[in-house]
Short mmCIF file of C-alpha atoms in Angstrom, two decimals:
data_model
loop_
_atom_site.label_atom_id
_atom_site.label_comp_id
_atom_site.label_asym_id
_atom_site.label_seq_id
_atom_site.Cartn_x
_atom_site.Cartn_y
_atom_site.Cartn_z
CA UNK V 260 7.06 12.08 1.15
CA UNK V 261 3.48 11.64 0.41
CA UNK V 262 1.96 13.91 -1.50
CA UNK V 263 -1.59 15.47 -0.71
CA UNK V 264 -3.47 12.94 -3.38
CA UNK V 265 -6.93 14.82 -3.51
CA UNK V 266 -4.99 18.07 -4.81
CA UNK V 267 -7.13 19.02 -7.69
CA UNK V 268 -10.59 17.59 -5.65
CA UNK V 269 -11.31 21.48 -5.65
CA UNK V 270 -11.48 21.40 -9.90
CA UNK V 271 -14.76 21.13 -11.42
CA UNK V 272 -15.31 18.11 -14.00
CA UNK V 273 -17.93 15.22 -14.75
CA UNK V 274 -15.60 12.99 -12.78
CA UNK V 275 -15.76 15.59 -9.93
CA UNK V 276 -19.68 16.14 -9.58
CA UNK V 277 -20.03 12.07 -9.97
CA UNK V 278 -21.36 10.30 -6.43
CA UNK V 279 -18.15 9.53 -4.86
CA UNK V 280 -19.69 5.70 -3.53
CA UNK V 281 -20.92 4.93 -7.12
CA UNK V 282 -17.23 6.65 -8.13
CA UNK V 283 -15.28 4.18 -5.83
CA UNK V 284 -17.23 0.96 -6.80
CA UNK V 285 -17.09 1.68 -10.32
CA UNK V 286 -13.17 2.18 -10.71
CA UNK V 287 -12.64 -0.49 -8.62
CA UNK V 288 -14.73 -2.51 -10.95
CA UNK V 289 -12.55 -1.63 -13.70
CA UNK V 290 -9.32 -2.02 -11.97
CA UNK V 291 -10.02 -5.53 -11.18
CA UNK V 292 -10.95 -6.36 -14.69
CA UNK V 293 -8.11 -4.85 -16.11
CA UNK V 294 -6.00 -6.57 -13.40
CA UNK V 295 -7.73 -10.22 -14.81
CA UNK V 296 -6.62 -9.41 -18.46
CA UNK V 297 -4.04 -11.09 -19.81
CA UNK V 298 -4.24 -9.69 -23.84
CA UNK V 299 -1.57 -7.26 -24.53
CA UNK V 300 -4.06 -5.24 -27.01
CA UNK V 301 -6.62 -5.15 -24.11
CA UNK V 302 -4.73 -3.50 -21.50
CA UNK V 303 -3.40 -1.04 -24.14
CA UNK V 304 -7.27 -0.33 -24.58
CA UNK V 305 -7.43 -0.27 -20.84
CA UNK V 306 -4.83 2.49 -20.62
CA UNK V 307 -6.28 4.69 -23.17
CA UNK V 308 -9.30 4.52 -21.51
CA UNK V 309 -7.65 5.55 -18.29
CA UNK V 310 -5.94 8.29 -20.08
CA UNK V 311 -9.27 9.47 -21.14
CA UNK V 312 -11.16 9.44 -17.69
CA UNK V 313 -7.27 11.19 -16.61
CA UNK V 314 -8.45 13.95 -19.43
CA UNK V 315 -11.80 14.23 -18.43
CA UNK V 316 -10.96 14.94 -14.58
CA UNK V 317 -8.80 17.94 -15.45
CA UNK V 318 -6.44 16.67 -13.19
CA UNK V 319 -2.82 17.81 -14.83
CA UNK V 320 -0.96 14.93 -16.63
CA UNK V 321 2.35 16.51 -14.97
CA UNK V 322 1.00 15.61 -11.62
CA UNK V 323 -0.05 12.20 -12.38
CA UNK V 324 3.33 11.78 -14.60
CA UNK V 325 5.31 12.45 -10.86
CA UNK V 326 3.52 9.54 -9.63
CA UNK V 327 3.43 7.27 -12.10
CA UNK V 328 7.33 7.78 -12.63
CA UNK V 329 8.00 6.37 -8.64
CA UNK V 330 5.65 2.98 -10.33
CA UNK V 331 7.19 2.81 -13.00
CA UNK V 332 10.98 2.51 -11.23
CA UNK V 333 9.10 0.06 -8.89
CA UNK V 334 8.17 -2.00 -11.59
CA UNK V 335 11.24 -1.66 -14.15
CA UNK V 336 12.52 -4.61 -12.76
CA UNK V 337 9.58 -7.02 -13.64
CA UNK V 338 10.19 -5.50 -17.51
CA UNK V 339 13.90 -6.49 -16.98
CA UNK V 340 13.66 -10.00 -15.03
CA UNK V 341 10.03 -10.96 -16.41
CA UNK V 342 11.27 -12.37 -20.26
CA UNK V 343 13.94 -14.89 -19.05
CA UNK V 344 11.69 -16.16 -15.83
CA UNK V 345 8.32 -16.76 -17.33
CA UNK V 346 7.52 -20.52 -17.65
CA UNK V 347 8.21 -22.34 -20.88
CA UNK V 348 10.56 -23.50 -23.26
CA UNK V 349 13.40 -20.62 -24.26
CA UNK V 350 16.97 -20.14 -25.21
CA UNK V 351 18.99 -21.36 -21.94
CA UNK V 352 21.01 -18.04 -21.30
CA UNK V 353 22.92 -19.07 -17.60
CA UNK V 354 22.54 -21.21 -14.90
CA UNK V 355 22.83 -19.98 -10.98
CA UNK V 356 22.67 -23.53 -9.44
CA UNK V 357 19.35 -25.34 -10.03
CA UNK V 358 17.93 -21.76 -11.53
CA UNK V 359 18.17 -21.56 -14.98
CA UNK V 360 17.90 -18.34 -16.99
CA UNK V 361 15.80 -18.58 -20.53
CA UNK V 362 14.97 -16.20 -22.80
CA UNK V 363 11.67 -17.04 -24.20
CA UNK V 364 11.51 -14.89 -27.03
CA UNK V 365 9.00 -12.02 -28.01
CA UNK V 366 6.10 -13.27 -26.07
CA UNK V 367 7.32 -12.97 -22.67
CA UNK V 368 8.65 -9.73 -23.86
CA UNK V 369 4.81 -8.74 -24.46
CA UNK V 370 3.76 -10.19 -21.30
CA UNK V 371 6.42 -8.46 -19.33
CA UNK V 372 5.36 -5.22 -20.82
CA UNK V 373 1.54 -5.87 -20.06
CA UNK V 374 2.41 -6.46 -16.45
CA UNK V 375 3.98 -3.62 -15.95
CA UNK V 376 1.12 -1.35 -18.38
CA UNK V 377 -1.21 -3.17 -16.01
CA UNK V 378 0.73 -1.74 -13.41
CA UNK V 379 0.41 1.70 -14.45
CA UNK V 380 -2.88 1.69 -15.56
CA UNK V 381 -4.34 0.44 -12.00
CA UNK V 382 -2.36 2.98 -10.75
CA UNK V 383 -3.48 5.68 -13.27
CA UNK V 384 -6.56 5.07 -12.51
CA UNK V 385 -6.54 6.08 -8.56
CA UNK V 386 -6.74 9.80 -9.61
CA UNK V 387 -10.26 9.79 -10.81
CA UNK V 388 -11.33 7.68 -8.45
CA UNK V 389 -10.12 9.57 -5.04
CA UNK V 390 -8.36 12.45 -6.43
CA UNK V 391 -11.21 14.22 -7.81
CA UNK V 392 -13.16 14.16 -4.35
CA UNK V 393 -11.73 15.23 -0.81
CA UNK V 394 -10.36 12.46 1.38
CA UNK V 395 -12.83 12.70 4.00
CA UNK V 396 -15.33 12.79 1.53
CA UNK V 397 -14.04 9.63 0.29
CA UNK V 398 -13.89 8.33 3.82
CA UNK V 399 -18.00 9.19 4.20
CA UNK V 400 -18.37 7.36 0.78
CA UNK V 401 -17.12 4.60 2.09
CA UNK V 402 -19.14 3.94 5.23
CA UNK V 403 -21.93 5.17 3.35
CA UNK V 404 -20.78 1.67 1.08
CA UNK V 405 -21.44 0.02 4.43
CA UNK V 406 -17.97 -0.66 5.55
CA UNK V 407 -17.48 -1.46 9.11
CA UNK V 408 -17.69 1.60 11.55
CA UNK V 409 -14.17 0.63 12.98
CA UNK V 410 -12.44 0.46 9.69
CA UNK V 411 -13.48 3.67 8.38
CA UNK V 412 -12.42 5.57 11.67
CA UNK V 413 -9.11 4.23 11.61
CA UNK V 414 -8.65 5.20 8.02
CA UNK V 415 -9.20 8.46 8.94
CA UNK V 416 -7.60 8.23 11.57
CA UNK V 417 -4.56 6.65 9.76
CA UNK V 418 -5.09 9.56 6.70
CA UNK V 419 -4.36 12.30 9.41
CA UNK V 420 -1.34 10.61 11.02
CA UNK V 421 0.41 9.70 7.65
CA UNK V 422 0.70 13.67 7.11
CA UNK V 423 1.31 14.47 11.19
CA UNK V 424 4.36 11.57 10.82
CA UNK V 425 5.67 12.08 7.37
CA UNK V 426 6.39 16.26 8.55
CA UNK V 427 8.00 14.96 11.90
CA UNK V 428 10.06 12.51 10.26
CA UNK V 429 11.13 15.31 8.06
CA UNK V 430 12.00 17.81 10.66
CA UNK V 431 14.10 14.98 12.06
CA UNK V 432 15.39 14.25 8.69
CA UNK V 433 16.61 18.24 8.58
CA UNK V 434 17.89 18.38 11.65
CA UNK V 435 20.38 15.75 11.63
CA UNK V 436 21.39 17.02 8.32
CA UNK V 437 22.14 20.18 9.46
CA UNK V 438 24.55 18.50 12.16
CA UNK V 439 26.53 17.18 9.48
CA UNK V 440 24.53 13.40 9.08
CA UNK V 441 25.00 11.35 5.21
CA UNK V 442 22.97 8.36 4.74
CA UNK V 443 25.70 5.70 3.73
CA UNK V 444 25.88 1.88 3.78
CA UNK V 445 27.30 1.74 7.29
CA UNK V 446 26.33 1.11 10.77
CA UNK V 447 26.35 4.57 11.82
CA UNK V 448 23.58 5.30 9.57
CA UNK V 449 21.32 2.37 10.72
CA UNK V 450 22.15 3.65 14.24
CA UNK V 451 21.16 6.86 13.54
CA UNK V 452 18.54 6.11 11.68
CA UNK V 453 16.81 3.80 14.54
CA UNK V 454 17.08 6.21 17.10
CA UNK V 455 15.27 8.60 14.98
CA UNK V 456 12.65 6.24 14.28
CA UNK V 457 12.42 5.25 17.99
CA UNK V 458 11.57 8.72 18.61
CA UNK V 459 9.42 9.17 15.70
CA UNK V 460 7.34 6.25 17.64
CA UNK V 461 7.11 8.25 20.79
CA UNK V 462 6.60 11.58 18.84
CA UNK V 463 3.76 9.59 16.86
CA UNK V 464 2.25 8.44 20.15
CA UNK V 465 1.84 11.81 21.94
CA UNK V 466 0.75 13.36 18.69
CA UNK V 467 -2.01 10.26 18.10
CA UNK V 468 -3.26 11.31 21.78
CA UNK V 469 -3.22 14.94 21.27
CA UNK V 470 -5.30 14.27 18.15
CA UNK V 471 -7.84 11.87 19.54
CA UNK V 472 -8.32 14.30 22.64
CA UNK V 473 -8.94 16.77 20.60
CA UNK V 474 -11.31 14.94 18.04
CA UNK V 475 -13.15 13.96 21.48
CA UNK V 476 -13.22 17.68 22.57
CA UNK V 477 -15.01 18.50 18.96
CA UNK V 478 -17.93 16.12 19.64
CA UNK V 479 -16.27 13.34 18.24
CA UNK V 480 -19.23 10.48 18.70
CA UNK V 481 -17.07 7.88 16.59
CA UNK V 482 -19.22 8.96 13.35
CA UNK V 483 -17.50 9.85 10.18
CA UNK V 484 -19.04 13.63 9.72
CA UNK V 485 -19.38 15.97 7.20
CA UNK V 486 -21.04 18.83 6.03
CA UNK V 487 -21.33 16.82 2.47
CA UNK V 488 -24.49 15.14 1.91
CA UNK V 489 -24.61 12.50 -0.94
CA UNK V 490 -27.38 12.48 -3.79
CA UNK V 491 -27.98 10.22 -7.01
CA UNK V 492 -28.25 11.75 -10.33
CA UNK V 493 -28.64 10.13 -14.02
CA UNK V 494 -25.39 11.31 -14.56
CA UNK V 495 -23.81 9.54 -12.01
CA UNK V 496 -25.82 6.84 -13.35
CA UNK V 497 -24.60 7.68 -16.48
CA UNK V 498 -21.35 7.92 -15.44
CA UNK V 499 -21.26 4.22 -13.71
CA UNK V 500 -22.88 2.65 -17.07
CA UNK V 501 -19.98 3.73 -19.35
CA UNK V 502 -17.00 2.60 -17.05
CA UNK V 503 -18.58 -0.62 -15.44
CA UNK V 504 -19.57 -1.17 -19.11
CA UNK V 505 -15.93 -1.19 -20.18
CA UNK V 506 -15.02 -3.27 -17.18
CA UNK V 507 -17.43 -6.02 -18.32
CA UNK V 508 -16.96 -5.13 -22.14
CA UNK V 509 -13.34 -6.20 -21.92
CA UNK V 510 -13.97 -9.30 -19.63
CA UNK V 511 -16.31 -10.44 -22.90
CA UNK V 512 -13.69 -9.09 -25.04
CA UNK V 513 -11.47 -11.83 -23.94
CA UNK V 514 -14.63 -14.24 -23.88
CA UNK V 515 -15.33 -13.86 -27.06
CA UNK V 516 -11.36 -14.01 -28.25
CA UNK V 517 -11.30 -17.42 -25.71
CA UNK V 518 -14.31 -19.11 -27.78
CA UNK V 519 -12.71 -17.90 -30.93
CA UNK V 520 -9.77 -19.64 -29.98
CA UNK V 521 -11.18 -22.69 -29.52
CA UNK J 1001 -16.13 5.61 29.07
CA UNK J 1002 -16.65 2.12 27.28
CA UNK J 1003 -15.87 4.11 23.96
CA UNK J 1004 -12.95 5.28 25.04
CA UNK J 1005 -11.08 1.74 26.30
CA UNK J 1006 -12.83 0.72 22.71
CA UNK J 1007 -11.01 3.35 21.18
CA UNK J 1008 -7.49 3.37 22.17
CA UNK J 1009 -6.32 -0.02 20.43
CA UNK J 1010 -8.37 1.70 17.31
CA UNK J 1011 -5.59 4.65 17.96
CA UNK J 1012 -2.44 2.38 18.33
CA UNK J 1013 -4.01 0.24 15.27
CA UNK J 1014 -4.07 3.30 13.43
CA UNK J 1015 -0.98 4.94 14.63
CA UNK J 1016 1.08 1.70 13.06
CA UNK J 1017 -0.98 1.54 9.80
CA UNK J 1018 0.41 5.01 9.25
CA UNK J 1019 4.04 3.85 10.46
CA UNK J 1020 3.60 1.15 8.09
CA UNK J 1021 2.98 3.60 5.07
CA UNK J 1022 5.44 6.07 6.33
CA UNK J 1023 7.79 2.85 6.37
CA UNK J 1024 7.78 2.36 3.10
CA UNK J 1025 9.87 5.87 2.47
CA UNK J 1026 12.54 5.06 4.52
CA UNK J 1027 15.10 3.81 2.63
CA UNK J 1028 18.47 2.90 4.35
CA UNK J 1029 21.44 1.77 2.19
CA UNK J 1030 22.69 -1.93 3.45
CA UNK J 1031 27.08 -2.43 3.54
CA UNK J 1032 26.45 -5.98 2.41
CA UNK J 1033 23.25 -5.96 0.09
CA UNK J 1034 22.47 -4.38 -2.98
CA UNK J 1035 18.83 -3.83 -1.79
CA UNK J 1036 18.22 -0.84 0.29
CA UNK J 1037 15.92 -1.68 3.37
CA UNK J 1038 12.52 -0.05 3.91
CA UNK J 1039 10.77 0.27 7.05
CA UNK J 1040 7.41 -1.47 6.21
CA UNK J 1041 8.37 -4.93 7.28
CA UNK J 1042 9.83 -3.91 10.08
CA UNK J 1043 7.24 -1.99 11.63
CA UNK J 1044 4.47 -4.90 10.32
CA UNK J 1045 6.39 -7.44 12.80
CA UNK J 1046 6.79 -4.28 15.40
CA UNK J 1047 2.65 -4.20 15.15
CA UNK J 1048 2.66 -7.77 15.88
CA UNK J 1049 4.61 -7.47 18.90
CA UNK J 1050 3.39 -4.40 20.25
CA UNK J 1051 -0.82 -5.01 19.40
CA UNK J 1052 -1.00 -8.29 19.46
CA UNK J 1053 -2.76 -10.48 16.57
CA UNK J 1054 -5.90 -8.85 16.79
CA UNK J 1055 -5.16 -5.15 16.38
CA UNK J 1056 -1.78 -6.00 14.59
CA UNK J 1057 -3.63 -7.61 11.92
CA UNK J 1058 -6.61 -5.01 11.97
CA UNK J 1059 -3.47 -2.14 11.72
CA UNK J 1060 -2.39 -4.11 8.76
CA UNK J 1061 -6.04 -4.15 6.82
CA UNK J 1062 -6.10 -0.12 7.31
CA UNK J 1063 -2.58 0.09 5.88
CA UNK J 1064 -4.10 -2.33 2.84
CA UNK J 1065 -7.25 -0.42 2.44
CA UNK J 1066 -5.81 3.28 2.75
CA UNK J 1067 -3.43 1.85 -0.71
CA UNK J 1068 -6.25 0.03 -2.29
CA UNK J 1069 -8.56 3.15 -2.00
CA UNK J 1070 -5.22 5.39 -3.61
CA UNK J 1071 -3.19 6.92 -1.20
CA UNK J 1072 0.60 6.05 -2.06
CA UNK J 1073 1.69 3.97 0.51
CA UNK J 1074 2.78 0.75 -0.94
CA UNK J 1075 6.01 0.63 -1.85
CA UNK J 1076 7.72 3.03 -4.32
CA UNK J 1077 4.68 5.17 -3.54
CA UNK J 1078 2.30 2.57 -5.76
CA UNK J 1079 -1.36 2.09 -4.81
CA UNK J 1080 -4.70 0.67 -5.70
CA UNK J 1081 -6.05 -2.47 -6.01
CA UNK J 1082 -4.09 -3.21 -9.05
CA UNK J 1083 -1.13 -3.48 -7.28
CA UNK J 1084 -2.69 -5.63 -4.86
CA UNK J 1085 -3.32 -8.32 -7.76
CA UNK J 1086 0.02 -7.33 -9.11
CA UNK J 1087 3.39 -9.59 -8.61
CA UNK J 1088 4.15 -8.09 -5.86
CA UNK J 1089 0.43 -7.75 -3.92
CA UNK J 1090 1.42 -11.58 -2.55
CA UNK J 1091 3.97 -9.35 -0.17
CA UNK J 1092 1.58 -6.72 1.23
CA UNK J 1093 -1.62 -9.28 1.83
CA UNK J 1094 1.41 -11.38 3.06
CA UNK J 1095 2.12 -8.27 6.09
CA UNK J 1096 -1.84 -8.96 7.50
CA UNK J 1097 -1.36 -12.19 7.86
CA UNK J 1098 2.43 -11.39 9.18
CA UNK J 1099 1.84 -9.05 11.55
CA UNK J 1100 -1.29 -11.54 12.37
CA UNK J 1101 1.23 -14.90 13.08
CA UNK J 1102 3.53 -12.54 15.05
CA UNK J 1103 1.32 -11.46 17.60
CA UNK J 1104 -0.04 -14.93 17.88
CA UNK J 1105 2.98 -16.82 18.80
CA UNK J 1106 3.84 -14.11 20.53
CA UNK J 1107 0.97 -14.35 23.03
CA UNK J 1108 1.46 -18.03 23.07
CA UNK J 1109 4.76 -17.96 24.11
CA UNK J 1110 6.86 -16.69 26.66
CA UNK J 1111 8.30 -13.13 27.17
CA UNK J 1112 11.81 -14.60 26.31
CA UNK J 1113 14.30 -12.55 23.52
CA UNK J 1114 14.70 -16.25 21.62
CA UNK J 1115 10.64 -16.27 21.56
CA UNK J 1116 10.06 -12.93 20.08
CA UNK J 1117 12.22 -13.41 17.09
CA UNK J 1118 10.77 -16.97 17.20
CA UNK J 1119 7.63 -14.61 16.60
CA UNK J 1120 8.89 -12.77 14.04
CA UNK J 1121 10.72 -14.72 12.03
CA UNK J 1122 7.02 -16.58 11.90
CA UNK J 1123 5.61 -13.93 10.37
CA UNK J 1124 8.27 -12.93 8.24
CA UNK J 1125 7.54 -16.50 6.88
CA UNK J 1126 4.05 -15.80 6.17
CA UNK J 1127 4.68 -12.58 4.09
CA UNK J 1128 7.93 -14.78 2.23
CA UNK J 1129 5.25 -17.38 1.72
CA UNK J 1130 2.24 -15.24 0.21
CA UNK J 1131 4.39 -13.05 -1.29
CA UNK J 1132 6.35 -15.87 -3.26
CA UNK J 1133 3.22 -17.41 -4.46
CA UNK J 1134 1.39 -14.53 -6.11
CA UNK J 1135 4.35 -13.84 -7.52
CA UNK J 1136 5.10 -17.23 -8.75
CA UNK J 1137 1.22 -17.30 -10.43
CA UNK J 1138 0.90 -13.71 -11.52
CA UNK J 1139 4.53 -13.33 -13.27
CA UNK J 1140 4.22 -17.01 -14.22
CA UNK J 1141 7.72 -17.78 -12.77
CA UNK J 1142 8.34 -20.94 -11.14
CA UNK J 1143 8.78 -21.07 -7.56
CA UNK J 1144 12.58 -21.68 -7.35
CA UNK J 1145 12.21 -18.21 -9.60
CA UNK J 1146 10.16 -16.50 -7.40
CA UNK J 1147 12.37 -17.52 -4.36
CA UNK J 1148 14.97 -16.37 -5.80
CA UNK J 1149 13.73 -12.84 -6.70
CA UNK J 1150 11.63 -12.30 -3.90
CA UNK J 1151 13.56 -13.67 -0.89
CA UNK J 1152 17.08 -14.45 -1.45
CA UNK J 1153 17.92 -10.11 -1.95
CA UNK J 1154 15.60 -9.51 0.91
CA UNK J 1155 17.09 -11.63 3.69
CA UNK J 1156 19.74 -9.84 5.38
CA UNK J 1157 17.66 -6.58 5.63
CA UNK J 1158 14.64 -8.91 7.01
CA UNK J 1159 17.42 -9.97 9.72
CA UNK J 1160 18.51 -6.88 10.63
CA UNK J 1161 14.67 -5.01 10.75
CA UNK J 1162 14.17 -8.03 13.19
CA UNK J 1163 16.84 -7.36 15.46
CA UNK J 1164 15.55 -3.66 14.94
CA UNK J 1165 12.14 -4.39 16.14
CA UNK J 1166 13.14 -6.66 18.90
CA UNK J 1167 14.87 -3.73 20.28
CA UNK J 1168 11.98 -1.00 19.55
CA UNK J 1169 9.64 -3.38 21.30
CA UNK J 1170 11.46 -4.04 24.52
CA UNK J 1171 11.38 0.03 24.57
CA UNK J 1172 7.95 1.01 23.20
CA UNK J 1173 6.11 -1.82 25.12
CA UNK J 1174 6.46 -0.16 28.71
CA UNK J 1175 5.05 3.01 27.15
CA UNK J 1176 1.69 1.78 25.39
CA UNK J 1177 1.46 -0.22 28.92
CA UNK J 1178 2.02 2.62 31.14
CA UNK J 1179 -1.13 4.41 29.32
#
C-alpha cells in the first residue's frame, strides 16, 4: 500500500547531510515555481534539474520509477482529455449536448504534456526533499519551521497510523481471500468491503489508544523528540543558494521571455 | 489531565487523516460506472460527521500536509505540493473545506437520517465546487468541461460512499461517545 518513503534516508549524499528545515523550504520553493510555469522548455529544464538533485541523493531511479509510474497512470488522462478541452478555437471533433469536443492542434498537445511533466516533476522532487532524511526527522524540521505544536503531533501521529492501518487492512484483505472473496462490480463486494472497513474503524480506534497510551507511558510531554539535533553549515547554505536560485532563475526566465514578448 | 481531554480529538483527528490516506487505496469496482470508487471521500464526509467541523476540518489539513510534505497519499499514490496546484489539487483543498461544511450543518441541524445526508451532500458540494474550479483554471477547460470531467463520472460512487457513511456513522458515533 504505502511504501516506507524515507527508505534510502540511511544513504550518505550532499542531499542527505543538508539541514532538513532549509531542505524542506527550499524544494518547496522550487516546486511552487515550477508549478507557476507555463513554458514547455522550462519545465523540461525543471525536470532535468530534478533528475539531477534525484542523481545526487543516491536514491535508486528504480525506486522512484515505481512511484512515479502510479502518477503517471493518475495523470494519463489529462494527456488524453487535455488537447480537445483547453479553451480556444479548434477543429470541432463531437458534440455531447452543449459540450463540444475541439481539437486545438499542437499547442494544447504541448500544454497537455507540460501538465502532466509538471506533474511528475513536483512529484519527483519529494524524494530529495523527505526521502533523504527520516520521517520523524522531518517531523522535528518542521516544528523547528515553527509550525503549530498541534499540527506537527498529529502528523506524527497520522505517519504511525497510516502504516498500523494499511497492515490491518491487509491482513483483512488476506483473510477474506483465503475464504474464497473476488473483488467484482457487484453488491456483494461493496458489502463485504464495508464491513471490513467498519471494522478497520474499530480496529484503528483501539490501536490509536493503545498507541497514545503507550506514547504517554514513554514520557510523551506532547513535544516532537529526538535524539537529532539540527546545525547550519555553508553547505547547507550552499545547498539552499543553488536550488532557490533555480526556483527564482526560472520565474525570471519567464520574465524576461514575458518582456520579450511584448 | 487537561492534556489529555486536549489530546483525544488530536487522536480521532489523526486517526481519520490516516483513514483518509489509507482511503485513497481502496478501490472498489462500481456495476453501473466505469470509475472505480475510492474511500477518501467517503471517509472526508465520515470525519465531518463523526468530529465535527472543527477537528473534521483540522483531520483534513493533516491529511493535506502529510501529501504536501511527500508521503503518497493523494490519490494514485501522488504527493507534494505540486499536485496540490495541479488540476486536480481543487478536489483535495476541496475535502477541508468538505469535511468542514459537513460537520457544520451537521451541528446545526437535527439528528435526523434526511439531515445528515443534507450534511453531506453539503460538503460533497464544496469539494465538486473547488475541485471544478482549479480544474477549470489550471487545465484551462471551461466550466461545462470541467463539470463534465470532474463530476458527472463521479456521482453515483459519491451517492453510494454517502449512504456508506451515513451507515458507518450511526455505528461508530456511540463508540467515540462511549470513550
Amino acid at each position: 500500500m504505502i511504501s516506507e518513503i524515507d527508505t534510502y534516508a540511511g544513504l550518505s549524499s550532499p542531499i542527505h547531510r543538508w539541514d532538513p528545515r532549509l531542505k524542506v523550504i527550499s524544494i518547496l520553493a522550487l516546486i511552487f515555481s515550477i508549478m507557476l510555469l507555463y513554458d514547455l522548455k522550462l519545465v523540461i529544464a525543471s525536470m532535468l534539474f530534478a533528475i539531477i538533485l534525484v542523481y545526487i541523493s543516491r536514491i535508486p531511479f528504480s525506486f522512484i520509477a515505481g512511484r512515479l509510474k502510479w502518477v503517471f497512470l493518475f495523470v494519463l488522462p489529462f494527456l488524453i482529455i487535455l488537447p480537445f478541452t483547453v479553451i480556444g478555437e479548434g477543429v470541432v471533433i463531437a458534440h455531447f449536448g452543449s459540450i463540444t469536443l475541439n481539437f486545438r492542434g499542437i499547442e494544447s498537445v504541448e500544454f497537455a504534456v507540460m501538465i502532466v511533466i509538471k506533474a511528475l516533476t513536483s512529484v519527483m522532487l519529494i524524494f530529495p526533499m523527505i526521502g533523504t532524511s527520516r520521517m520523524d526527522i522531518t517531523i522535528k524540521a518542521l516544528e523547528d519551521l515553527h509550525l503549530p505544536n498541534k499540527l506537527v503531533q498529529m502528523l506524527a501521529f497520522t505517519y504511525r497510523y497510516i502504516f498500523v492501518l494499511s497492515n490491518e487492512f491487509m491482513l483483512m484483505e488476506r483473510s477474506l481471500t483465503s475464504r474464497g472473496f473476488k473483488r467484482g462490480s457487484n453488491l456483494y463486494t461493496i458489502t463485504t468491503l464495508s464491513k471490513a472497513i467498519a471494522t478497520l474503524f474499530v480496529m484503528s480506534y483501539e490501536q490509536a489508544e493503545r498507541v497514545f497510551y503507550a506514547m504517554r507511558s514513554k514520557g510523551y510531554s506532547g513535544k516532537v523528540t529526538t535524539m537529532h539535533e539540527f546545525t547550519l553549515r555553508p553547505q547547507d547554505w550552499l545547498c539552499t543558494v543553488v536550488v532557490c536560485g533555480f526556483a527564482i532563475f526560472i520565474q525570471v526566465a519567464v520574465w524576461y521571455g514575458t518582456l520579450e514578448g511584448t | 489531565m487537561t492534556q489529555y481531554v486536549n489530546v483525544k480529538p488530536m487522536i480521532y483527528a489523526a486517526l481519520f487523516a490516516a483513514l483518509t490516506a489509507i482511503g485513497a487505496f481502496i478501490r472498489i469496482p462500481l456495476p453501473l460506472s466505469p470509475v472505480p470508487i475510492t474511500l477518501q471521500v467517503f471517509f472526508v464526509l465520515l470525519a465531518g460527521l463523526v468530529l465535527g467541523a472543527r477537528w473534521g476540518g483540522t483531520s483534513m489539513v493533516v491529511y493535506v500536509m502529510l501529501g504536501v510534505i511527500g508521503l503518497p497519499v493523494f490519490s494514485g499514490g501522488s504527493s507534494g505540493l505540486g499536485i496540490l496546484l495541479g488540476p486536480t489539487g481543487g478536489y483535495i483543498i476541496g475535502f477541508v473545506a468538505g469535511a468542514f461544511v459537513t460537520g457544520l450543518i451537521y451541528n446545526k441541524v437535527n439528528d435526523s437520517k434526511t439531515a445528515t445526508i443534507c450534511a453531506m451532500i453539503g460538503g460533497l458540494a464544496v469539494i465538486y465546487l473547488l475541485g471544478v474550479m482549479q480544474l477549470s483554471f489550471v487545465a484551462n477547460m471551461t466550466l461545462q468541461q470541467a463539470v463534465a470531467v470532474g463530476i458527472l463520472p463521479f456521482l453515483i460512487g459519491d451517492a453510494i460512499k454517502i449512504v456508506a457513511a451515513l451507515i458507518v456513522a450511526d455505528r461508530i458515533r456511540p463508540l467515540l461517545a462511549v470513550s
